[in-house]
mmCIF file of C-alpha atoms and ligand atoms in Angstrom:
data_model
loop_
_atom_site.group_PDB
_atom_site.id
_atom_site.type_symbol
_atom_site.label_atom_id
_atom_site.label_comp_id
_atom_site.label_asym_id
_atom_site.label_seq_id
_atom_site.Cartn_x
_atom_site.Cartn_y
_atom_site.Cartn_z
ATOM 1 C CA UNK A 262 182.508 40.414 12.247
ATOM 2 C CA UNK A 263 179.263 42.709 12.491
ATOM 3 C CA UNK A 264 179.563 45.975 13.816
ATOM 4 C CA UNK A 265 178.186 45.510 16.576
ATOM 5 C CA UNK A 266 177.773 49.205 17.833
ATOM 6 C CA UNK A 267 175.116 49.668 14.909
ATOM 7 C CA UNK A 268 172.888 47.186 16.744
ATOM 8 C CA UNK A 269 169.635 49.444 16.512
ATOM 9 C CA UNK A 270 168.397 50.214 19.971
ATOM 10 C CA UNK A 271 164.157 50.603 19.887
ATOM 11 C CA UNK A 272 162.937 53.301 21.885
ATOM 12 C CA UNK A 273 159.749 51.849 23.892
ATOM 13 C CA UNK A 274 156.543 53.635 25.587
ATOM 14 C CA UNK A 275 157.868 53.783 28.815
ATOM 15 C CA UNK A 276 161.221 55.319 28.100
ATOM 16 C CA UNK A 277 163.348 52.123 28.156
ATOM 17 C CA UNK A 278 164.756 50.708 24.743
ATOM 18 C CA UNK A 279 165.641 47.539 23.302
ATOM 19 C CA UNK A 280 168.153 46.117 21.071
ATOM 20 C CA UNK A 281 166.378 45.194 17.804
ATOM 21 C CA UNK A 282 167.853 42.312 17.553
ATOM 22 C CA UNK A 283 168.206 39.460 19.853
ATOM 23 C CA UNK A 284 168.548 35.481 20.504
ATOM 24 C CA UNK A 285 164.907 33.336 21.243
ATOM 25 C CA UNK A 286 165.638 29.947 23.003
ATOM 26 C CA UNK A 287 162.641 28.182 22.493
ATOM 27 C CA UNK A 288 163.157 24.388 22.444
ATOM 28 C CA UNK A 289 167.081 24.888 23.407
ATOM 29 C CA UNK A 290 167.192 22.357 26.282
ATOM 30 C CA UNK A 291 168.492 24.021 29.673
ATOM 31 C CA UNK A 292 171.662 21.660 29.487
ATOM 32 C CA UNK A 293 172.423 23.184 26.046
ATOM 33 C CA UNK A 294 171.290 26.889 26.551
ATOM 34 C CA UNK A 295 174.182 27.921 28.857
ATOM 35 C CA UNK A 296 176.760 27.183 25.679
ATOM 36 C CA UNK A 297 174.312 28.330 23.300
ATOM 37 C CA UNK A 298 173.629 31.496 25.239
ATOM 38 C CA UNK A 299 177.723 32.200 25.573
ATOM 39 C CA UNK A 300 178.101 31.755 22.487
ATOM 40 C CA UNK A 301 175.507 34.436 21.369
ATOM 41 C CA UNK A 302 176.848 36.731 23.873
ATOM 42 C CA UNK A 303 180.698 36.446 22.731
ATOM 43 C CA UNK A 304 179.417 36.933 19.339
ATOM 44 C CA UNK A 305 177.716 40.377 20.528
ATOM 45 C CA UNK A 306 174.073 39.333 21.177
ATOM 46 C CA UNK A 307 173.066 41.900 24.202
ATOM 47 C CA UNK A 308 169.192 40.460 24.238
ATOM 48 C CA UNK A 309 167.953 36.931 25.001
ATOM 49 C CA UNK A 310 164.109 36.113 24.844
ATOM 50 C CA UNK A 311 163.314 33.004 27.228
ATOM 51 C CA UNK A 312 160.000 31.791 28.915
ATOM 52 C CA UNK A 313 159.399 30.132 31.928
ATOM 53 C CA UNK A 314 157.395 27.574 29.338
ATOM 54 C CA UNK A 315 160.743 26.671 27.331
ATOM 55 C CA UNK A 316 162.059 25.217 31.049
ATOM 56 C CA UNK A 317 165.495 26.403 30.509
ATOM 57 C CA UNK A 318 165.637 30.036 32.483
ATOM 58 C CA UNK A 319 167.548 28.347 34.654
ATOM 59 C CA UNK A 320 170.401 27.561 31.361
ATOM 60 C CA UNK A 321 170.174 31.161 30.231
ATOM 61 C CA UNK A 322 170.595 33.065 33.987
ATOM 62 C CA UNK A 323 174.119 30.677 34.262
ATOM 63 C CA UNK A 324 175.050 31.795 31.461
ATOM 64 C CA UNK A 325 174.859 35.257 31.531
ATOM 65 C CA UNK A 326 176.380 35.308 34.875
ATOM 66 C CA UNK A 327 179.234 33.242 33.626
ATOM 67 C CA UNK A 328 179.673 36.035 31.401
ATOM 68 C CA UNK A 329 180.854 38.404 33.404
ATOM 69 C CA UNK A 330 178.713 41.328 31.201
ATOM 70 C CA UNK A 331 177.454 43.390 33.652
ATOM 71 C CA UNK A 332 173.761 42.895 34.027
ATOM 72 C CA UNK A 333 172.581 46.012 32.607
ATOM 73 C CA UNK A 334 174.125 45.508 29.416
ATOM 74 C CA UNK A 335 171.836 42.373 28.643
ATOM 75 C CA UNK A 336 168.199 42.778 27.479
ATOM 76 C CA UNK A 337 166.595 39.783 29.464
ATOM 77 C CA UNK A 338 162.951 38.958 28.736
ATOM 78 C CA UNK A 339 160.515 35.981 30.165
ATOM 79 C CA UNK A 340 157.060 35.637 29.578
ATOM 80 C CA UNK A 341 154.393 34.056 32.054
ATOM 81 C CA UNK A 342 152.310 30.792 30.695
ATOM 82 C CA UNK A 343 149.373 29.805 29.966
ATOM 83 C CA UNK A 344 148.235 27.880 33.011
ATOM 84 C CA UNK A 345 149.663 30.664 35.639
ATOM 85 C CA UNK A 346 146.870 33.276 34.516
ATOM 86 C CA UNK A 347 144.972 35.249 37.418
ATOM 87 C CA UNK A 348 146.439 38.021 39.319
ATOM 88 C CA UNK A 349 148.246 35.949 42.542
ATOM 89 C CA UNK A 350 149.590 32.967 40.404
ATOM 90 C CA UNK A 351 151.050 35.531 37.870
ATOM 91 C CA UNK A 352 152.912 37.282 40.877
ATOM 92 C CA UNK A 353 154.247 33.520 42.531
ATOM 93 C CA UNK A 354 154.901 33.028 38.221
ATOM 94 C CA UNK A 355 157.462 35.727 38.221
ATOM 95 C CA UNK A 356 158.951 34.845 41.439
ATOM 96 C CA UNK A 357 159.680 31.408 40.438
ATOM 97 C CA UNK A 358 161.465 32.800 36.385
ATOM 98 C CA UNK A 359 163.672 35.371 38.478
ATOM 99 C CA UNK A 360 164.790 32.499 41.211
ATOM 100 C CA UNK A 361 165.561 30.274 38.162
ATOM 101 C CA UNK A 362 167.058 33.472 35.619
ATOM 102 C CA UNK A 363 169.204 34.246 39.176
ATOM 103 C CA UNK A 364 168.376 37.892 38.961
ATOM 104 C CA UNK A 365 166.728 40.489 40.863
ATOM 105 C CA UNK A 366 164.448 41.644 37.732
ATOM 106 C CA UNK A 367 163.879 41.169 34.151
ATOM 107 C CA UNK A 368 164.297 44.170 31.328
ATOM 108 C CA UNK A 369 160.611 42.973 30.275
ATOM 109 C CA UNK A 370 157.847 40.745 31.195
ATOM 110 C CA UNK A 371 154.910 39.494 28.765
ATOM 111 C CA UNK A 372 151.683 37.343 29.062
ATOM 112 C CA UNK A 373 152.629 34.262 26.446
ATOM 113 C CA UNK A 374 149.168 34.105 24.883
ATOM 114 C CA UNK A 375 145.937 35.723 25.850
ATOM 115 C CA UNK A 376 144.773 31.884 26.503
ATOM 116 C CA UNK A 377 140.915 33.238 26.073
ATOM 117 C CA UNK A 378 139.088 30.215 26.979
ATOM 118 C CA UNK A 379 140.241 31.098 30.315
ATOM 119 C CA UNK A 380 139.723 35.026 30.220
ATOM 120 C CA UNK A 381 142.287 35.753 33.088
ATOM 121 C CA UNK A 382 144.564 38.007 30.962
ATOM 122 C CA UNK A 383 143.221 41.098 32.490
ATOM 123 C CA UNK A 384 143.674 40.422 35.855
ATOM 124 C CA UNK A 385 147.134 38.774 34.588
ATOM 125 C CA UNK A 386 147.964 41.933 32.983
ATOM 126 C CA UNK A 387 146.856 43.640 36.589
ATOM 127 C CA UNK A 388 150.030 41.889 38.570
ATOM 128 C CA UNK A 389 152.665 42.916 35.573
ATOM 129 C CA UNK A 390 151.581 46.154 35.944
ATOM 130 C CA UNK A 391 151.988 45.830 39.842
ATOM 131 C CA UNK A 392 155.311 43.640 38.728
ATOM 132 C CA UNK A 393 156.708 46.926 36.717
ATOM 133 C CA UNK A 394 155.486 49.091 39.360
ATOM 134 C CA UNK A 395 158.031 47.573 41.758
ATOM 135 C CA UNK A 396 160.925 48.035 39.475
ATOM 136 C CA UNK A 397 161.509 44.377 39.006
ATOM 137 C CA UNK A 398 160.350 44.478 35.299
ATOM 138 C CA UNK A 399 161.882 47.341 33.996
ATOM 139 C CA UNK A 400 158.938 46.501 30.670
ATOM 140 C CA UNK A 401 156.003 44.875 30.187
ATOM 141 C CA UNK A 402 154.297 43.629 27.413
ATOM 142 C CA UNK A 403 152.073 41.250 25.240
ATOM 143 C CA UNK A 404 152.574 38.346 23.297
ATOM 144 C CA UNK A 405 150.120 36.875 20.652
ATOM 145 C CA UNK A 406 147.541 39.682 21.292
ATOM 146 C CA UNK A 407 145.063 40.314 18.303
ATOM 147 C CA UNK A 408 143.543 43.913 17.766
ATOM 148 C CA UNK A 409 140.958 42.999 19.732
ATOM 149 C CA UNK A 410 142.661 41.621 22.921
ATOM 150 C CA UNK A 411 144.471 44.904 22.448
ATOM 151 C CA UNK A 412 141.303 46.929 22.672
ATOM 152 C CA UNK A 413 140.253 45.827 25.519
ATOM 153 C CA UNK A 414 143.551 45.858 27.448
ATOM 154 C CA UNK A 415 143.693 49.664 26.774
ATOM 155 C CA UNK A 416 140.121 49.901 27.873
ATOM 156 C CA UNK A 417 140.463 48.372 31.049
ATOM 157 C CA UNK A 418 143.575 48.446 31.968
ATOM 158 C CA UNK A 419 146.409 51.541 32.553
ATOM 159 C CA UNK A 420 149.693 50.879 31.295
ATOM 160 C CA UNK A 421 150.309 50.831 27.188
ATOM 161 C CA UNK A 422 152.081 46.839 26.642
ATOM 162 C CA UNK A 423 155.830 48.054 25.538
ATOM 163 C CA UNK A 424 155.492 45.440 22.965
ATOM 164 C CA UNK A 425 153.355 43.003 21.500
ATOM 165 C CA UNK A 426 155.454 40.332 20.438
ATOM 166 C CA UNK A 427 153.553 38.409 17.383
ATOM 167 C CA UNK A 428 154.348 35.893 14.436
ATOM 168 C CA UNK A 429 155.901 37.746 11.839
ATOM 169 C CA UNK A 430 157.667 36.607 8.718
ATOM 170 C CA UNK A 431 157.733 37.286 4.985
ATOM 171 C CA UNK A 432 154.527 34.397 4.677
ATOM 172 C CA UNK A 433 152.707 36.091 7.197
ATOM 173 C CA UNK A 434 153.367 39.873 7.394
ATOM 174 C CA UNK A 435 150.652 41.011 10.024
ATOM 175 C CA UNK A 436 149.689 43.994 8.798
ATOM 176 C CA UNK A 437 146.725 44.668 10.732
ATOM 177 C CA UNK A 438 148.412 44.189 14.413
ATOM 178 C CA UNK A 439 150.904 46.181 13.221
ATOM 179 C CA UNK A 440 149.427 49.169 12.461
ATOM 180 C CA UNK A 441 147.009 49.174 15.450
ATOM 181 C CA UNK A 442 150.628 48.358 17.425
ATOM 182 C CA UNK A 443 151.944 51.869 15.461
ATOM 183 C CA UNK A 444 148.896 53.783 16.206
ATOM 184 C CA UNK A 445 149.411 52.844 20.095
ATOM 185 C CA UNK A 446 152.852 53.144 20.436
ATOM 186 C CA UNK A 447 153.558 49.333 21.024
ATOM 187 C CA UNK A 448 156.493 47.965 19.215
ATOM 188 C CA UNK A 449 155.816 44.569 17.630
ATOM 189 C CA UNK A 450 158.647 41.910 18.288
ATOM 190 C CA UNK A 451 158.804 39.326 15.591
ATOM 191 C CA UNK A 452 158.855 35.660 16.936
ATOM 192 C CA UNK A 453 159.423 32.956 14.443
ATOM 193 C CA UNK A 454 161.277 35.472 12.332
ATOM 194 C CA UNK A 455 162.626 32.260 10.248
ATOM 195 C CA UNK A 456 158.959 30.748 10.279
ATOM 196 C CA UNK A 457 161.119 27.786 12.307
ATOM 197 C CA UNK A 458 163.457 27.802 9.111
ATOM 198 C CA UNK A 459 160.351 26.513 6.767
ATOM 199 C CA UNK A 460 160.845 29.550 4.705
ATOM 200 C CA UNK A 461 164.461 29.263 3.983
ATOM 201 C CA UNK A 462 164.096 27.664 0.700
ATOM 202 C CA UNK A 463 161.793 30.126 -0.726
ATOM 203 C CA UNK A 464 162.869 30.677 -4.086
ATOM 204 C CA UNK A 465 162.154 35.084 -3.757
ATOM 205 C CA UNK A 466 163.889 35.261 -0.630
ATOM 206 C CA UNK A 467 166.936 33.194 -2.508
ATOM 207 C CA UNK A 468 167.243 35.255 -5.074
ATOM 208 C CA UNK A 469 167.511 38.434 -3.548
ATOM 209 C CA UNK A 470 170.282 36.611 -1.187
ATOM 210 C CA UNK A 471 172.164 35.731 -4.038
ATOM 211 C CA UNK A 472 172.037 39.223 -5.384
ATOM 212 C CA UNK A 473 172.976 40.351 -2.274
ATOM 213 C CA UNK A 474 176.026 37.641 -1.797
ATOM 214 C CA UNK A 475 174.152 36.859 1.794
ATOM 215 C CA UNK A 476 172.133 33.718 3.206
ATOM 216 C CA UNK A 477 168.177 33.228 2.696
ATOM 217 C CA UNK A 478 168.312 33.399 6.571
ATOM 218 C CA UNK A 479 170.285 36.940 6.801
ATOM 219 C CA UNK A 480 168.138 38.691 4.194
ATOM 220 C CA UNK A 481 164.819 37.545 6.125
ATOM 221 C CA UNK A 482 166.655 39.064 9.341
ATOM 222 C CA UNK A 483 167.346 42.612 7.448
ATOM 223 C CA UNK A 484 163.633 42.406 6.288
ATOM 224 C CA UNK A 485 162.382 42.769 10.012
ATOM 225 C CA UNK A 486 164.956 45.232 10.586
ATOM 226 C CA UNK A 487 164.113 47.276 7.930
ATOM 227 C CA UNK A 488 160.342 46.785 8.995
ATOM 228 C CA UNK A 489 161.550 48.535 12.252
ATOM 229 C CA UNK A 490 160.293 45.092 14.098
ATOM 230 C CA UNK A 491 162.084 43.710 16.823
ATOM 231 C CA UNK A 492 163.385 40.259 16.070
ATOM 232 C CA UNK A 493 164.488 37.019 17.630
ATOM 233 C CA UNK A 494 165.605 34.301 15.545
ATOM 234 C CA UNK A 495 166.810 31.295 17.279
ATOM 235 C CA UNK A 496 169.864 28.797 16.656
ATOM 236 C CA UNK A 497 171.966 26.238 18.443
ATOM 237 C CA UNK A 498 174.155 26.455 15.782
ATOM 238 C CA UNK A 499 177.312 28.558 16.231
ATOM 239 C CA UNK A 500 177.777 29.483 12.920
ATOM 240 C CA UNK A 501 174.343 30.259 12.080
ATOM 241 C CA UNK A 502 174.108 32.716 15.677
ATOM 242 C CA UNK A 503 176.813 34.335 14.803
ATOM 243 C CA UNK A 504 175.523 34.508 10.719
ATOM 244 C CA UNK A 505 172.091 35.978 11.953
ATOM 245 C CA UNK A 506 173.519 39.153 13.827
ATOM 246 C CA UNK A 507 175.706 39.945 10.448
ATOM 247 C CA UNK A 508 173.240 42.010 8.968
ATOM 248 C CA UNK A 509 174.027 45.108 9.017
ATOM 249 C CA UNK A 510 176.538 45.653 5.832
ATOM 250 C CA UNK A 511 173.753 45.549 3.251
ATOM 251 C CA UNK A 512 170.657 47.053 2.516
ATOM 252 C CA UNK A 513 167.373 46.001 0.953
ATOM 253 C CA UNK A 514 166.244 47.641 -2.088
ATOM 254 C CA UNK A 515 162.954 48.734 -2.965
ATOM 255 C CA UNK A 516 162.534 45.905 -5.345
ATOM 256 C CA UNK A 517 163.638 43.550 -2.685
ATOM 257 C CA UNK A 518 161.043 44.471 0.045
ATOM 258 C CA UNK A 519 158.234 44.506 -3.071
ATOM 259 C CA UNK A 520 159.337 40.954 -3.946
ATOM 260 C CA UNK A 521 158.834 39.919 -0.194
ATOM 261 C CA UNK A 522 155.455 42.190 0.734
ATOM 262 C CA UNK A 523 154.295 39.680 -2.353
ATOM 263 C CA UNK A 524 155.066 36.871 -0.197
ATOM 264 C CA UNK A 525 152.358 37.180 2.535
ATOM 265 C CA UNK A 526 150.140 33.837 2.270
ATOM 266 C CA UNK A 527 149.047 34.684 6.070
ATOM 267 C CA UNK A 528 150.606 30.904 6.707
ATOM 268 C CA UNK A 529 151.059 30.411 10.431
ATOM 269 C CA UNK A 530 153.558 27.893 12.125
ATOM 270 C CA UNK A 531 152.843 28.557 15.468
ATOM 271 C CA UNK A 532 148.730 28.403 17.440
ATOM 272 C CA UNK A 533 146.320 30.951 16.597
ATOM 273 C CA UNK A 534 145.840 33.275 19.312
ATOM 274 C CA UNK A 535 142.036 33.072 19.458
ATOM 275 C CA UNK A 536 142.656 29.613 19.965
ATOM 276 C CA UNK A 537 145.608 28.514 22.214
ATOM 277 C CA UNK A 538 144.857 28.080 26.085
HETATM 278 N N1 NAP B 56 155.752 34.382 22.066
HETATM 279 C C1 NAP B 56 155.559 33.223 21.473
HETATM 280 O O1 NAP B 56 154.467 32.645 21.508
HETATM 281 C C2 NAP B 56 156.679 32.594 20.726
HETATM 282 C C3 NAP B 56 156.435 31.482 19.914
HETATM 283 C C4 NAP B 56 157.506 30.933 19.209
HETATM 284 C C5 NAP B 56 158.773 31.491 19.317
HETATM 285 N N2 NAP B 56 158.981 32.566 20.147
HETATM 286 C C6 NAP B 56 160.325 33.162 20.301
HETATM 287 O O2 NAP B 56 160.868 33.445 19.015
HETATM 288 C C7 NAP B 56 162.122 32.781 18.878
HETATM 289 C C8 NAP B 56 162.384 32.411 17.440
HETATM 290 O O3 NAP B 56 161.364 31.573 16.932
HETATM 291 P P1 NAP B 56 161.560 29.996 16.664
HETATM 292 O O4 NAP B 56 162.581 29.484 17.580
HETATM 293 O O5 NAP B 56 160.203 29.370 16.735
HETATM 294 O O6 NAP B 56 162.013 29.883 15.170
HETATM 295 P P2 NAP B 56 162.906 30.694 14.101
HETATM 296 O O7 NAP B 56 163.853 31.598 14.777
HETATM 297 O O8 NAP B 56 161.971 31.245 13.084
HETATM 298 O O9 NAP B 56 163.687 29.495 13.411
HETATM 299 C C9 NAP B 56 164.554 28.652 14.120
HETATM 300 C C10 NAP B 56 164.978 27.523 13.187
HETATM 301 O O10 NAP B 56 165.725 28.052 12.094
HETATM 302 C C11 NAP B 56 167.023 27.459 12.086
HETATM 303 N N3 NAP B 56 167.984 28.525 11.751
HETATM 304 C C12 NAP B 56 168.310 29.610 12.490
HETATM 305 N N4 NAP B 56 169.202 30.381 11.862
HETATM 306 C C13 NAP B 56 169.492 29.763 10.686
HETATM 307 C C14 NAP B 56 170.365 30.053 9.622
HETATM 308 N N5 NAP B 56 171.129 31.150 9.638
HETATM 309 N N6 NAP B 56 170.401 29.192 8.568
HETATM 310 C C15 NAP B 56 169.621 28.087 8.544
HETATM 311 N N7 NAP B 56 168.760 27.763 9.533
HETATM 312 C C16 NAP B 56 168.706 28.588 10.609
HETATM 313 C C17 NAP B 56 167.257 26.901 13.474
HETATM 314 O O11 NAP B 56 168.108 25.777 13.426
HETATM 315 P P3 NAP B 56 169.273 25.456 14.522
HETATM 316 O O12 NAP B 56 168.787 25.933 15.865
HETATM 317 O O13 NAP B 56 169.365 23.969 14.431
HETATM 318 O O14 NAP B 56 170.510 26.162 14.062
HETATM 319 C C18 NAP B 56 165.838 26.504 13.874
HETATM 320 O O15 NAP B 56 165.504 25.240 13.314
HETATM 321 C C19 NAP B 56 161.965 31.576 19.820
HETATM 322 O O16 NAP B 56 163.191 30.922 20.074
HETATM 323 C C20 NAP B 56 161.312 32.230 21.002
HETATM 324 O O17 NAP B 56 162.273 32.955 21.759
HETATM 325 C C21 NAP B 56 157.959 33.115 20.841
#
């Protein structure tokens, strides 16, 4: 079992934190996310990333009620989609993912994409900040937001995103969001940590797990940790939930992390930001 007190928690801008580690439910269907979810909590798993867009809010907000955990212990974050931009849909957005998470407020709220073809994620931005204001995100944030989406938020807008949460694993290492995350004080939340499990049979990354006596998947998990990103690799698979927060009894070595920083091919799996919605 992981020792679960060790769990990192990430300081953010606003003085909340976050655990660094946590389950993403994309594509779990909301029949199947209530036992998925349960499991992840029994296992220790104190921060769940869901969207209204994955449809299954609804699955997750059961779940954590079923499990008793009071609801300050659990990290809960939604994000608003693509085709609720503008400042009043965003606001009627939320109310709809807390009626179907069955709480009063989420630990942090982020715009899903910057959807520029529609250029509402200012005014978007405007009701999260309104959202937070009220108390009923604790956070807000970003998600898919390129340096220069992130300029112009902090030009025209007056709350610093908590976090950016971006594409990031070993074939794509997003170095320049990063550091302009750093220099802002934005952490950057890896989704995709597992590049949707593409990268598990990389022949680096299995090397250094066999050194290490640990799967492909749990050495790509440490990576992020040791990054200092936030990550949220997703399963449906017992095991593999329960494998993915047991990372915390080894270490990476400097010759492992210069193995991996050789890995970056700047291959996406997901949309490119400039050019989804
Ligand atoms: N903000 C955004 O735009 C955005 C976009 C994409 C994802 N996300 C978030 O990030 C989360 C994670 O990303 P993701 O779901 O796209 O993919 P991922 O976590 O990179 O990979 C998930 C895949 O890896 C498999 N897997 C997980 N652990 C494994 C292990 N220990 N051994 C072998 N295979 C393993 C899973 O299989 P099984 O499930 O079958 O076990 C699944 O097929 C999402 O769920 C979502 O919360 C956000």
């Amino acid at each position: 079992m992981p020792d679960l007190d060790t769990i990192p928690l990430v300081p953010l801008n606003d003085g909340n934190a976050i655990p660094q580690l946590g389950l993403g439910v994309y594509k779990v269907p909301d029949d199947e996310a209530e036992a998925v979810v349960a499991t992840a909590l029994e296992a220790g798993y104190r921060h769940l990333d869901t969207a209204s867009f994955y449809a299954n809010e609804a699955g997750v907000g059961r779940a954590l009620r079923a499990s008793g955990l009071p609801r300050d212990d659990v990290f809960l974050t939604t994000k608003v989609w693509n085709t609720d931009h503008g400042h009043d849909e965003t606001l009627r957005a939320f109310d709809a993912s807390l009626e179907a998470l069955g709480t009063d407020h989420v630990d942090l709220y982020l715009i899903h994409w910057p959807a520029p073809r529609q250029d509402r994620w200012v005014e978007t931005y405007r009701a999260l900040e309104r959202i937070a204001a009220e108390g009923r995100a604790r956070s807000i944030g970003v998600s898919n937001f390129q340096v220069h989406h992130l300029e112009r938020l902090l030009a025209e807008t007056g709350v610093v995103p908590a976090i950016n949460q971006v594409e990031v694993h070993p074939w794509l290492q997003q170095h320049e969001v990063r550091a302009f995350d750093d220099r802002h004080g934005i952490v950057t939340e890896a989704w995709s940590p597992l590049a949707r499990g593409r990268i598990l049979d990389d022949p680096t990354l299995a090397r250094v797990a066999a050194a290490h006596g640990v799967s492909t998947a749990q050495v790509i998990i440490r990576w992020h940790l040791q990054q200092g990103l936030v990550v949220i690799p997703k399963s449906v698979t017992p095991d593999r939930i329960r494998a993915n927060l047991d990372v915390l009894g080894f270490e990476l070595d400097a010759s492992d992390l210069a193995a991996i920083a050789a890995l970056d091919i700047g291959e996406r799996t997901g949309s490119h930001p400039d050019h989804n919605g």
